[in-house]
Amino acid sequence: MLPGTVAAIPARGGGNWDRSAGVIVVGAGLAGYCAALAAAERGASVLLLEKQPDIGGTSLISGGAIAFAGTKEQQTQLINDSPEQLFSDLSRVGGDAADQILLATYAELQHETYRWLQNYGLRFISVQQGSGQSVPRSNRVDTVQMMKALATAAAQNGRISVLTACAAQSLVRTVPDDRVTGLVARHQGKTLTLHAHLGVILASGGFSRSESLLRKYAPTLTKAQRAGSNGSTGDGLVMALAIGAKTKDMNGINSTFGRHPDADPAQNALLHPIYKGAIAVNRDGRRFTDESQSYKVLGEACLKQPEALAFQIFDQSIMDLSVTEAATSDFRGALQTGLVLQAKDLPALAQHINCDEQTLCATIDEYNSDVSSGVDSRHGRSSLANGNGQLRAIAVPPYYAYPCTSAILATYCGLAVDAQARVIDNGGKPISGLFAAGEITGGFHGNGYMTGTSLGKAAIFGRVAGRAAAQFRATTALQESA
Ligand SMILES: Cc1cc2nc3c(=O)[nH]c(=O)nc-3n(C[C@H](O)[C@H](O)[C@H](O)COP(=O)(O)OP(=O)(O)OC[C@H]3O[C@@H](n4cnc5c(N)ncnc54)[C@H](O)[C@@H]3O)c2cc1C
């Protein structure tokens, strides 16, 4: 059966199910694990399904930056931040298209979610400045450590069963109340009917690996690399659409600048020396935009260049700003793995990247002279990133080039949900028994994107969904006894 096909409906409460749990969670990434743990904390038995042989999804291969405000790691670096400032940044970045109630819920619950994750063993390593943030608030985790900690917590919980290599295919609803009471899944060549007596939570991620959905919702991004995990094929979205779910922000998909064109799909090869002072040139050796802009805006500009290719060019003074704590600023690590190229002078660098020597040298001369006069005469760049940091000349040998293109890391759109993570139908009402969290949801990012909010919304709303689904029992019991 294809994802989204509506299954035959077993008799209500009948014994035709292969397996039963209080809450079924679809997808074992960050949102799925947070949902499972939160539901189990409220006493529900949980069945967590993962269609891949291994857990982790895109969460596992991500950069691990999570947008939380007021963290201990920020305080250590004397960074003043607050839920109010976070909310104000989210509103500014997302604009009118972002659902203010979801943003307010994020701001309200983010700090307790940060502490909750720590209680489950997550270690926060460092804080970096990210796109759309008025202060540095990309709190970084090691994603392997994150997923291991959550999987260990789930295994120790006693109420959570995890079934890998099990793909949910369609939702089951009862009549006449249209409540979602389970789903049909495929496991080891067999079709299973799975009963969720409290609710189903869709946490199956985005669709950056579905060519058919990308053709429909992001037809202009054909040249962008697809960088989500293999399971990001939009199954949950299709399943919910089949029962009348509403979507939001479907035109909000954007590519991200800075991914190495030859990176392994499972590799997080995203590097941003531009935000420390590098410039971006195209294959002809010419700059094409103001490099301080959001990496989403740069992503779009890069796709318009010949071969959708760019090179971030920098010098030793910028290489010296490399840090290992933030993957996108680990220039030395990328040099060691051969992703960054080095040359003793600019003509040699031009040869190395096969671009016109004279044009590249002229581009750098012009940029350096603009930096000393204080005005970027070509593209109006006035800061390193987001209005922060002073421009630097590129003048200290050796020189470096990082070839890069744009990639769809995540799809920033999907199911309409309310602040309790209930999936909303086309008539504007919650679909009874159906919840969603993480990349599968829309409405949150709106017109823009703040670094760290994809993982942030997966954790925060995963937890919200788990609690809401576990509590659905009370509402259901009341309704049923009325
Ligand atoms: C290279 C890269 C770097 C990134 N860096 C960051 C970052 O630093 N900060 C940030 O905020 N965001 C980042 N993102 C985006 C972020 O990682 C994702 O949006 C987020 O991890 C999504 O979490 P999730 O739990 O919703 O989905 P996922 O982690 O993708 O989990 C969904 C799971 O559901 C499974 N699944 C799918 N269909 C089914 C089905 N039918 N049945 C059962 N299981 C199913 C999938 O296999 C997957 O394991 C990055 C993305 C990429 C690709």
XYZ file of C-alpha atoms and ligand atoms in Angstrom:
535
model
C 0.000 0.000 0.000
C 1.361 3.476 -0.822
C 1.738 6.103 1.888
C -1.490 8.015 2.244
C -3.880 5.362 1.053
C -6.787 5.266 3.480
C -7.025 1.831 5.067
C -10.118 -0.227 5.642
C -11.561 0.725 9.016
C -11.705 -2.026 11.599
C -14.723 -2.149 13.892
C -14.364 0.277 16.753
C -12.613 -1.344 19.679
C -12.566 -4.632 17.749
C -9.807 -7.142 18.139
C -8.535 -6.967 14.562
C -5.333 -5.172 15.443
C -1.910 -6.768 15.275
C -0.596 -4.627 18.081
C -1.879 -1.982 20.472
C -0.392 0.915 22.462
C -1.629 4.074 24.110
C 0.277 6.356 21.761
C 1.877 5.518 18.434
C 4.678 7.848 17.334
C 5.738 7.758 13.683
C 9.423 8.610 13.207
C 12.400 8.160 15.528
C 14.176 11.503 15.116
C 14.367 14.268 17.725
C 10.630 15.096 17.584
C 9.644 11.422 17.780
C 11.843 10.651 20.771
C 10.746 13.776 22.636
C 7.101 12.870 21.941
C 7.612 9.272 23.060
C 9.377 10.231 26.300
C 6.826 12.929 27.146
C 3.886 10.576 26.533
C 5.529 7.850 28.618
C 6.145 10.357 31.449
C 2.372 10.838 31.533
C 1.836 7.124 31.914
C 1.042 6.143 28.317
C 2.449 3.055 26.683
C 4.205 4.115 23.478
C 5.029 2.385 20.220
C 7.681 4.340 18.310
C 7.966 3.386 14.632
C 10.962 4.075 12.413
C 10.978 3.108 8.781
C 14.764 3.056 8.445
C 16.832 0.236 9.965
C 18.382 2.807 12.341
C 16.924 5.615 14.402
C 17.940 9.288 14.215
C 16.590 10.690 10.940
C 17.800 14.116 9.837
C 18.265 15.059 13.491
C 21.255 12.721 13.599
C 23.055 14.248 10.594
C 22.217 17.854 11.433
C 24.596 20.542 12.664
C 23.171 20.243 16.181
C 22.466 23.974 16.692
C 19.379 24.510 18.868
C 17.877 27.964 19.433
C 17.343 28.263 23.190
C 17.500 31.497 25.191
C 18.820 32.046 28.714
C 20.985 28.916 28.780
C 23.857 28.306 31.165
C 26.188 28.170 28.154
C 25.059 31.672 27.100
C 25.503 32.979 30.643
C 29.038 31.589 30.769
C 29.824 33.731 27.725
C 28.023 36.745 29.288
C 25.338 36.679 26.568
C 22.117 38.281 27.771
C 19.088 36.637 26.263
C 15.495 36.034 27.277
C 12.290 34.341 26.079
C 10.944 37.807 25.192
C 13.957 38.610 23.009
C 13.730 35.178 21.385
C 10.030 35.716 20.663
C 10.708 39.155 19.227
C 13.422 37.727 16.918
C 11.148 34.860 15.846
C 8.349 37.309 15.010
C 10.681 39.580 13.074
C 12.220 36.714 11.085
C 8.958 34.852 10.398
C 6.916 37.982 9.705
C 3.161 37.866 9.171
C 3.231 34.316 7.824
C 4.441 32.834 11.123
C 1.768 31.652 13.559
C 2.285 33.927 16.577
C 0.711 31.394 18.927
C 3.222 28.737 17.918
C 6.059 31.249 18.331
C 4.800 32.244 21.777
C 4.545 28.560 22.756
C 8.127 28.011 21.597
C 9.342 30.994 23.624
C 7.384 29.924 26.693
C 8.489 26.276 26.704
C 12.009 26.510 25.327
C 13.893 26.882 28.592
C 12.111 24.051 30.374
C 12.662 21.886 27.274
C 16.382 22.727 27.389
C 16.490 21.582 31.036
C 14.328 18.540 30.280
C 16.730 17.463 27.516
C 19.640 17.881 29.919
C 17.839 15.659 32.421
C 17.740 12.997 29.725
C 21.503 13.292 29.364
C 21.957 15.788 26.494
C 25.150 17.775 26.737
C 25.239 21.320 25.386
C 28.716 22.172 24.174
C 28.917 25.789 23.043
C 26.965 28.798 21.798
C 27.401 30.454 18.420
C 25.778 33.313 16.540
C 23.252 32.077 13.995
C 21.123 33.589 11.286
C 18.181 35.707 12.485
C 19.490 35.870 16.075
C 19.990 39.264 17.714
C 22.398 37.567 20.160
C 24.289 34.266 19.849
C 21.792 31.505 20.802
C 22.694 28.491 18.648
C 23.294 26.114 21.534
C 25.215 23.246 20.051
C 24.940 19.552 20.839
C 26.776 16.576 19.401
C 23.902 14.980 17.480
C 25.198 11.434 17.928
C 25.373 12.004 21.684
C 21.886 13.583 21.568
C 20.227 10.658 19.797
C 22.107 8.076 21.884
C 21.010 9.790 25.103
C 17.369 9.885 24.016
C 17.409 6.284 22.760
C 18.958 5.154 26.067
C 16.338 7.070 28.043
C 13.571 5.477 25.963
C 15.047 2.000 26.395
C 15.256 2.500 30.169
C 11.764 3.935 30.414
C 9.899 0.650 30.311
C 6.823 2.069 28.596
C 8.370 2.700 25.166
C 8.799 0.043 22.452
C 10.765 0.982 19.348
C 10.122 -0.837 16.085
C 12.674 -0.069 13.361
C 12.343 -0.944 9.669
C 8.624 -0.370 10.131
C 7.038 2.164 7.766
C 3.691 3.715 8.630
C 1.563 3.804 5.492
C -1.884 5.109 6.307
C -3.999 6.361 9.159
C -7.036 4.507 10.425
C -10.131 6.385 11.535
C -13.219 5.072 13.269
C -16.769 5.891 12.325
C -18.831 7.839 13.087
C -16.542 10.104 15.133
C -13.712 10.242 12.581
C -11.177 9.762 15.325
C -7.701 8.524 14.377
C -7.308 5.261 16.268
C -4.312 3.694 14.636
C -2.465 3.063 11.457
C -1.395 0.530 8.910
C 2.331 -0.144 8.658
C 4.685 -2.382 6.765
C 7.259 -4.401 8.704
C 9.475 -7.262 7.455
C 7.321 -7.825 4.396
C 4.100 -7.928 6.418
C 1.260 -5.459 6.706
C 0.426 -4.644 10.330
C -2.579 -2.857 11.781
C -1.548 -0.935 14.871
C -4.004 0.417 17.421
C -3.415 3.659 19.341
C -6.139 4.006 21.936
C -5.027 7.533 22.885
C -3.581 9.039 19.724
C -1.132 8.960 16.835
C 1.754 11.442 16.643
C 3.276 12.096 13.232
C 6.972 12.959 13.705
C 8.162 11.596 10.387
C 10.196 14.627 9.310
C 10.126 16.595 6.084
C 10.262 15.719 2.412
C 13.668 16.888 1.185
C 14.138 13.393 -0.309
C 10.834 13.206 -2.170
C 11.268 14.316 -5.777
C 7.519 14.222 -6.403
C 6.684 16.469 -3.424
C 9.590 18.824 -4.215
C 8.404 19.096 -7.822
C 5.012 20.102 -6.497
C 5.996 22.454 -3.664
C 9.484 23.694 -4.644
C 9.619 23.561 -8.452
C 12.351 26.223 -8.650
C 14.815 24.285 -6.490
C 15.707 21.598 -9.013
C 19.417 22.480 -8.854
C 19.623 22.406 -5.057
C 21.154 19.342 -3.455
C 18.876 17.166 -1.337
C 20.476 16.876 2.069
C 17.927 15.465 4.537
C 18.145 11.875 5.732
C 16.897 9.088 3.473
C 13.640 8.752 5.393
C 12.620 12.362 4.608
C 10.076 11.417 1.974
C 7.003 13.146 3.375
C 5.097 9.955 4.253
C 3.373 11.454 7.289
C 2.368 14.554 5.351
C 0.826 12.458 2.581
C -0.967 10.250 5.121
C -2.476 13.263 6.881
C -3.432 14.975 3.609
C -5.369 11.839 2.691
C -7.682 12.421 5.660
C -8.189 16.158 5.050
C -5.369 17.811 7.000
C -4.578 21.444 6.287
C -1.085 22.647 5.351
C 0.857 25.844 5.979
C 3.847 27.639 4.414
C 4.011 25.240 1.459
C 5.751 27.944 -0.565
C 8.321 28.459 2.216
C 10.892 25.882 1.120
C 14.316 27.344 0.671
C 17.801 26.082 0.067
C 20.776 26.730 2.327
C 24.066 28.131 1.083
C 27.394 26.557 1.899
C 27.253 22.808 1.268
C 30.194 21.170 -0.498
C 28.981 19.913 -3.901
C 30.688 16.522 -3.491
C 29.713 15.895 0.108
C 28.470 12.489 1.064
C 24.651 12.755 1.488
C 24.975 11.635 5.112
C 27.750 14.168 5.808
C 27.007 17.544 7.380
C 29.405 19.395 5.061
C 28.132 22.899 5.654
C 30.743 25.644 6.088
C 30.312 29.396 6.470
C 33.643 31.264 6.413
C 31.647 34.119 4.841
C 30.279 34.943 8.295
C 33.849 35.405 9.579
C 34.864 37.644 6.662
C 35.231 35.482 3.528
C 33.656 36.554 0.263
C 31.660 34.360 -2.119
C 32.554 34.328 -5.810
C 31.127 32.389 -8.710
C 32.944 30.234 -11.249
C 33.933 33.464 -13.106
C 35.639 34.830 -9.999
C 33.003 37.529 -9.406
C 31.095 38.267 -6.217
C 27.360 37.955 -6.696
C 25.710 39.219 -3.497
C 26.070 40.722 -0.024
C 27.544 37.794 1.901
C 26.276 38.970 5.311
C 22.704 37.982 4.466
C 20.886 34.896 5.752
C 22.204 31.648 4.283
C 18.709 31.092 2.847
C 18.940 34.288 0.776
C 22.467 33.335 -0.252
C 21.181 29.862 -1.137
C 18.815 31.333 -3.682
C 21.504 33.644 -5.121
C 23.961 30.751 -5.467
C 21.488 28.649 -7.453
C 21.414 31.430 -10.093
C 25.185 31.245 -10.658
C 26.815 29.129 -13.393
C 26.597 25.442 -12.388
C 24.906 26.655 -9.168
C 28.439 26.791 -7.812
C 30.267 29.276 -5.577
C 33.598 29.496 -3.780
C 34.035 31.069 -0.361
C 37.440 32.740 -0.532
C 39.407 33.617 2.585
C 42.877 34.124 3.980
C 44.961 32.950 6.901
C 43.537 35.581 9.285
C 40.080 34.062 8.775
C 41.416 30.496 8.924
C 42.774 31.429 12.363
C 39.175 32.037 13.529
C 38.326 28.358 12.942
C 36.681 26.634 15.926
C 35.893 22.966 16.400
C 32.778 23.616 18.536
C 30.677 24.794 15.589
C 30.695 22.590 12.493
C 30.040 25.535 10.150
C 33.110 27.357 11.480
C 35.465 24.383 11.615
C 37.571 25.551 8.660
C 40.648 23.637 9.790
C 38.700 20.390 10.017
C 37.432 20.952 6.472
C 40.997 21.663 5.299
C 42.130 18.368 6.816
C 39.344 16.417 5.082
C 40.206 18.103 1.763
C 36.956 20.092 1.455
C 38.817 23.415 1.801
C 41.589 24.083 -0.746
C 44.768 26.004 0.064
C 47.233 27.951 -2.119
C 50.232 30.165 -1.417
C 48.850 33.144 -3.368
C 45.703 34.236 -5.189
C 46.793 33.305 -8.741
C 47.591 29.773 -7.513
C 44.221 29.625 -5.740
C 42.454 30.697 -8.958
C 44.185 27.880 -10.820
C 43.260 25.425 -8.076
C 39.555 26.198 -8.446
C 39.746 26.599 -12.196
C 38.542 30.183 -12.341
C 39.899 33.181 -14.211
C 43.019 34.402 -12.376
C 42.771 38.068 -13.353
C 39.097 38.351 -12.485
C 39.547 36.731 -9.074
C 42.520 38.988 -8.232
C 40.596 42.072 -9.395
C 37.580 41.031 -7.288
C 39.722 40.718 -4.159
C 41.566 44.001 -4.867
C 38.281 45.837 -5.232
C 36.828 44.237 -2.081
C 39.943 45.027 -0.014
C 39.936 48.621 -1.129
C 36.204 48.864 -0.303
C 36.906 47.441 3.153
C 39.490 50.146 3.823
C 37.190 52.907 2.548
C 34.270 51.457 4.569
C 31.833 51.056 1.637
C 31.213 47.876 -0.342
C 30.735 49.573 -3.714
C 29.480 46.416 -5.416
C 26.941 44.752 -3.112
C 26.607 47.062 -0.096
C 27.887 44.568 2.471
C 28.334 46.370 5.763
C 28.859 43.573 8.286
C 30.067 40.001 8.587
C 26.639 38.562 9.440
C 23.231 39.913 10.430
C 24.574 43.440 10.943
C 27.294 42.157 13.313
C 31.072 42.316 12.879
C 33.402 44.523 10.855
C 34.505 43.616 7.349
C 38.012 42.169 6.995
C 40.411 42.507 4.088
C 41.495 39.235 2.481
C 45.212 39.833 2.371
C 47.195 37.390 4.523
C 48.610 34.351 2.696
C 48.091 31.473 2.337
C 44.641 31.717 0.766
C 41.747 29.304 0.907
C 38.725 28.357 -1.182
C 35.719 26.338 -0.134
C 33.675 25.185 -3.154
C 29.999 25.100 -2.300
C 26.460 25.028 -3.561
C 22.978 25.209 -2.033
C 21.088 22.337 -0.497
C 17.620 21.643 0.836
C 18.387 20.700 4.422
C 14.815 20.731 5.562
C 11.362 21.592 4.256
C 10.082 24.465 6.358
C 6.415 23.767 5.809
C 3.792 21.117 6.361
C 0.811 20.231 8.524
C -1.134 22.980 10.254
C -1.073 22.386 14.006
C -2.269 24.284 17.057
C -0.356 25.001 20.267
C -1.258 21.510 21.581
C 0.303 19.984 18.436
C -3.117 18.809 17.229
C -3.339 18.487 13.460
C -5.888 20.887 11.982
C -8.215 19.919 9.147
C -9.283 21.939 6.145
C -12.317 23.151 8.060
C -10.062 24.619 10.780
C -10.873 21.963 13.422
C -8.459 19.579 15.171
C -8.486 16.059 13.754
C -9.431 13.931 16.723
C -6.587 11.700 17.906
C -3.970 13.068 15.498
C -0.923 15.092 16.553
C 2.209 16.204 14.719
C 5.584 17.664 15.628
C 8.920 18.548 14.080
C 9.803 19.131 10.464
C 6.482 17.694 9.285
C 4.686 20.789 10.608
C 4.168 24.184 8.978
C 3.195 27.583 10.323
C 6.248 28.108 12.483
C 8.999 29.515 10.262
C 6.792 31.768 8.130
C 8.766 34.051 5.800
C 12.232 33.359 7.163
C 14.365 31.083 9.258
C 16.281 31.444 12.484
C 19.201 29.023 12.909
C 18.447 26.295 15.408
C 14.668 26.459 15.253
C 14.179 23.246 13.277
C 15.726 21.177 16.045
C 14.191 23.550 18.604
C 10.654 23.081 17.298
C 11.200 19.298 17.000
C 12.137 19.070 20.691
C 9.629 21.580 22.059
C 6.594 20.512 20.051
C 7.568 16.829 20.203
C 7.252 17.134 23.954
C 3.989 19.083 23.635
C 2.570 16.417 21.302
C 3.561 13.569 23.620
C 1.883 15.201 26.589
C -1.227 16.133 24.636
C -1.638 12.648 23.169
C -1.186 11.006 26.576
C -3.761 13.352 28.067
C -6.180 12.694 25.243
C -7.368 9.780 27.343
C -9.127 12.114 29.776
C -10.991 13.978 27.061
C -11.874 10.764 25.295
C -13.089 9.105 28.456
C -15.230 12.115 29.281
C -16.680 12.237 25.792
C -17.341 8.518 25.816
C -19.091 8.575 29.184
C -21.246 11.557 28.213
C 22.958 18.846 7.043
C 21.846 19.388 7.913
C 22.156 20.243 8.957
C 21.121 20.747 9.755
N 21.468 21.517 10.820
C 20.504 21.987 11.630
C 20.865 22.716 12.802
O 22.029 22.873 13.134
N 19.846 23.227 13.556
C 18.522 23.027 13.254
O 17.655 23.518 13.978
N 18.175 22.296 12.171
C 19.119 21.749 11.374
N 18.771 20.983 10.297
C 17.337 20.634 10.125
C 16.928 19.629 11.231
O 17.955 18.666 11.391
C 15.614 18.891 10.953
O 14.604 19.780 10.559
C 15.163 18.155 12.228
O 16.183 17.265 12.642
C 13.869 17.387 11.999
O 13.610 16.589 13.126
P 12.377 15.607 13.086
O 12.447 14.796 14.332
O 11.140 16.337 12.784
O 12.652 14.677 11.807
P 13.795 13.593 11.575
O 14.938 13.764 12.485
O 14.073 13.575 10.121
O 13.077 12.241 11.988
C 11.983 11.737 11.256
C 12.095 10.219 11.222
O 10.871 9.689 10.687
C 11.198 8.567 9.892
N 10.077 8.268 9.000
C 9.731 8.918 7.865
N 8.642 8.338 7.314
C 8.285 7.321 8.134
C 7.256 6.326 8.084
N 6.389 6.257 7.077
N 7.184 5.410 9.093
C 8.084 5.426 10.113
N 9.099 6.331 10.183
C 9.188 7.265 9.221
C 12.458 9.004 9.176
O 13.170 7.908 8.659
C 13.205 9.730 10.303
O 14.052 8.857 11.011
C 19.766 20.435 9.488
C 19.458 19.572 8.440
C 20.494 19.029 7.663
C 20.170 18.076 6.554
